[in-house]
Amino acid sequence: KKEKQNMKEEEERRKKEEEEEKKEKIECKEKERSGKGEKEGRLRMKMKEERKRLKDKEKNRERKKENRNDKRRKAKQL
């Protein structure tokens, strides 16, 4: 019973994180569009770093997801 509740809470947390990431990506794109001259160059670099950070965040989420799935599989086997 507790496991189901924990899994539900985890799912909700993950959904919230995904929504936040979508918002961040949209904001990044909007920031990239605005910006001129020298400002634009710095902004581009900032956005590049931001995209890398988001990508790393996504990889970590996938890794955590796999770890959770592995734990579930092991629990079912026992």
PDB file of C-alpha atoms in Angstrom:
ATOM      1  CA  LYS A   1       0.000   0.000   0.000  1.00  0.00           C
ATOM      2  CA  LYS A   2       2.749   2.425   0.958  1.00  0.00           C
ATOM      3  CA  GLU A   3       4.746   1.466  -2.121  1.00  0.00           C
ATOM      4  CA  LYS A   4       1.814   2.375  -4.370  1.00  0.00           C
ATOM      5  CA  GLN A   5       1.453   5.720  -2.628  1.00  0.00           C
ATOM      6  CA  ASN A   6       5.189   6.374  -2.927  1.00  0.00           C
ATOM      7  CA  MET A   7       5.104   5.437  -6.604  1.00  0.00           C
ATOM      8  CA  LYS A   8       2.157   7.789  -7.166  1.00  0.00           C
ATOM      9  CA  GLU A   9       3.951  10.637  -5.422  1.00  0.00           C
ATOM     10  CA  GLU A  10       7.065   9.937  -7.463  1.00  0.00           C
ATOM     11  CA  GLU A  11       5.057   9.974 -10.705  1.00  0.00           C
ATOM     12  CA  GLU A  12       3.490  13.319  -9.756  1.00  0.00           C
ATOM     13  CA  ARG A  13       6.893  14.765  -8.866  1.00  0.00           C
ATOM     14  CA  ARG A  14       8.328  13.596 -12.177  1.00  0.00           C
ATOM     15  CA  LYS A  15       5.412  15.107 -14.117  1.00  0.00           C
ATOM     16  CA  LYS A  16       5.935  18.437 -12.359  1.00  0.00           C
ATOM     17  CA  GLU A  17       9.648  18.345 -13.235  1.00  0.00           C
ATOM     18  CA  GLU A  18       8.839  17.614 -16.871  1.00  0.00           C
ATOM     19  CA  GLU A  19       6.404  20.549 -16.988  1.00  0.00           C
ATOM     20  CA  GLU A  20       9.053  22.850 -15.508  1.00  0.00           C
ATOM     21  CA  GLU A  21      11.595  21.688 -18.069  1.00  0.00           C
ATOM     22  CA  LYS A  22       9.168  22.349 -20.920  1.00  0.00           C
ATOM     23  CA  LYS A  23       8.638  25.871 -19.583  1.00  0.00           C
ATOM     24  CA  GLU A  24      12.403  26.373 -19.264  1.00  0.00           C
ATOM     25  CA  LYS A  25      12.968  25.210 -22.838  1.00  0.00           C
ATOM     26  CA  ILE A  26      10.292  27.586 -24.132  1.00  0.00           C
ATOM     27  CA  GLU A  27      11.834  30.455 -22.146  1.00  0.00           C
ATOM     28  CA  CYS A  28      15.264  29.613 -23.566  1.00  0.00           C
ATOM     29  CA  LYS A  29      13.949  29.740 -27.111  1.00  0.00           C
ATOM     30  CA  GLU A  30      12.229  33.073 -26.456  1.00  0.00           C
ATOM     31  CA  LYS A  31      15.427  34.509 -24.971  1.00  0.00           C
ATOM     32  CA  GLU A  32      17.420  33.293 -27.973  1.00  0.00           C
ATOM     33  CA  ARG A  33      15.071  35.080 -30.364  1.00  0.00           C
ATOM     34  CA  SER A  34      15.431  38.384 -28.549  1.00  0.00           C
ATOM     35  CA  GLY A  35      18.917  39.837 -28.290  1.00  0.00           C
ATOM     36  CA  LYS A  36      21.080  41.780 -30.699  1.00  0.00           C
ATOM     37  CA  GLY A  37      24.777  42.362 -31.408  1.00  0.00           C
ATOM     38  CA  GLU A  38      27.316  41.557 -28.713  1.00  0.00           C
ATOM     39  CA  LYS A  39      24.498  40.811 -26.331  1.00  0.00           C
ATOM     40  CA  GLU A  40      23.354  38.121 -28.729  1.00  0.00           C
ATOM     41  CA  GLY A  41      26.718  36.318 -28.587  1.00  0.00           C
ATOM     42  CA  ARG A  42      26.747  36.184 -24.814  1.00  0.00           C
ATOM     43  CA  LEU A  43      23.123  35.138 -24.795  1.00  0.00           C
ATOM     44  CA  ARG A  44      23.838  32.380 -27.305  1.00  0.00           C
ATOM     45  CA  MET A  45      26.593  31.027 -25.056  1.00  0.00           C
ATOM     46  CA  LYS A  46      24.312  31.227 -22.054  1.00  0.00           C
ATOM     47  CA  MET A  47      21.576  29.376 -23.913  1.00  0.00           C
ATOM     48  CA  LYS A  48      24.063  26.734 -25.042  1.00  0.00           C
ATOM     49  CA  GLU A  49      25.062  26.146 -21.425  1.00  0.00           C
ATOM     50  CA  GLU A  50      21.407  26.120 -20.409  1.00  0.00           C
ATOM     51  CA  ARG A  51      20.565  23.507 -23.067  1.00  0.00           C
ATOM     52  CA  LYS A  52      23.491  21.380 -21.896  1.00  0.00           C
ATOM     53  CA  ARG A  53      22.253  21.649 -18.319  1.00  0.00           C
ATOM     54  CA  LEU A  54      18.738  20.636 -19.355  1.00  0.00           C
ATOM     55  CA  LYS A  55      20.134  17.737 -21.370  1.00  0.00           C
ATOM     56  CA  ASP A  56      22.170  16.554 -18.375  1.00  0.00           C
ATOM     57  CA  LYS A  57      19.099  16.905 -16.197  1.00  0.00           C
ATOM     58  CA  GLU A  58      17.135  14.760 -18.653  1.00  0.00           C
ATOM     59  CA  LYS A  59      19.891  12.105 -18.703  1.00  0.00           C
ATOM     60  CA  ASN A  60      19.876  12.005 -14.901  1.00  0.00           C
ATOM     61  CA  ARG A  61      16.103  11.606 -14.895  1.00  0.00           C
ATOM     62  CA  GLU A  62      16.364   8.708 -17.363  1.00  0.00           C
ATOM     63  CA  ARG A  63      19.089   7.092 -15.258  1.00  0.00           C
ATOM     64  CA  LYS A  64      16.972   7.415 -12.102  1.00  0.00           C
ATOM     65  CA  LYS A  65      14.001   5.977 -13.975  1.00  0.00           C
ATOM     66  CA  GLU A  66      16.066   2.957 -15.035  1.00  0.00           C
ATOM     67  CA  ASN A  67      17.292   2.482 -11.470  1.00  0.00           C
ATOM     68  CA  ARG A  68      13.703   2.548 -10.183  1.00  0.00           C
ATOM     69  CA  ASN A  69      12.655   0.025 -12.805  1.00  0.00           C
ATOM     70  CA  ASP A  70      15.578  -2.230 -11.895  1.00  0.00           C
ATOM     71  CA  LYS A  71      14.615  -2.079  -8.217  1.00  0.00           C
ATOM     72  CA  ARG A  72      11.012  -2.992  -9.081  1.00  0.00           C
ATOM     73  CA  ARG A  73      12.168  -5.937 -11.186  1.00  0.00           C
ATOM     74  CA  LYS A  74      14.413  -7.193  -8.396  1.00  0.00           C
ATOM     75  CA  ALA A  75      11.600  -6.813  -5.848  1.00  0.00           C
ATOM     76  CA  LYS A  76       9.243  -8.806  -8.070  1.00  0.00           C
ATOM     77  CA  GLN A  77      11.817 -11.587  -8.471  1.00  0.00           C
ATOM     78  CA  LEU A  78      12.179 -11.971  -4.698  1.00  0.00           C
TER      79      LEU A  78
END
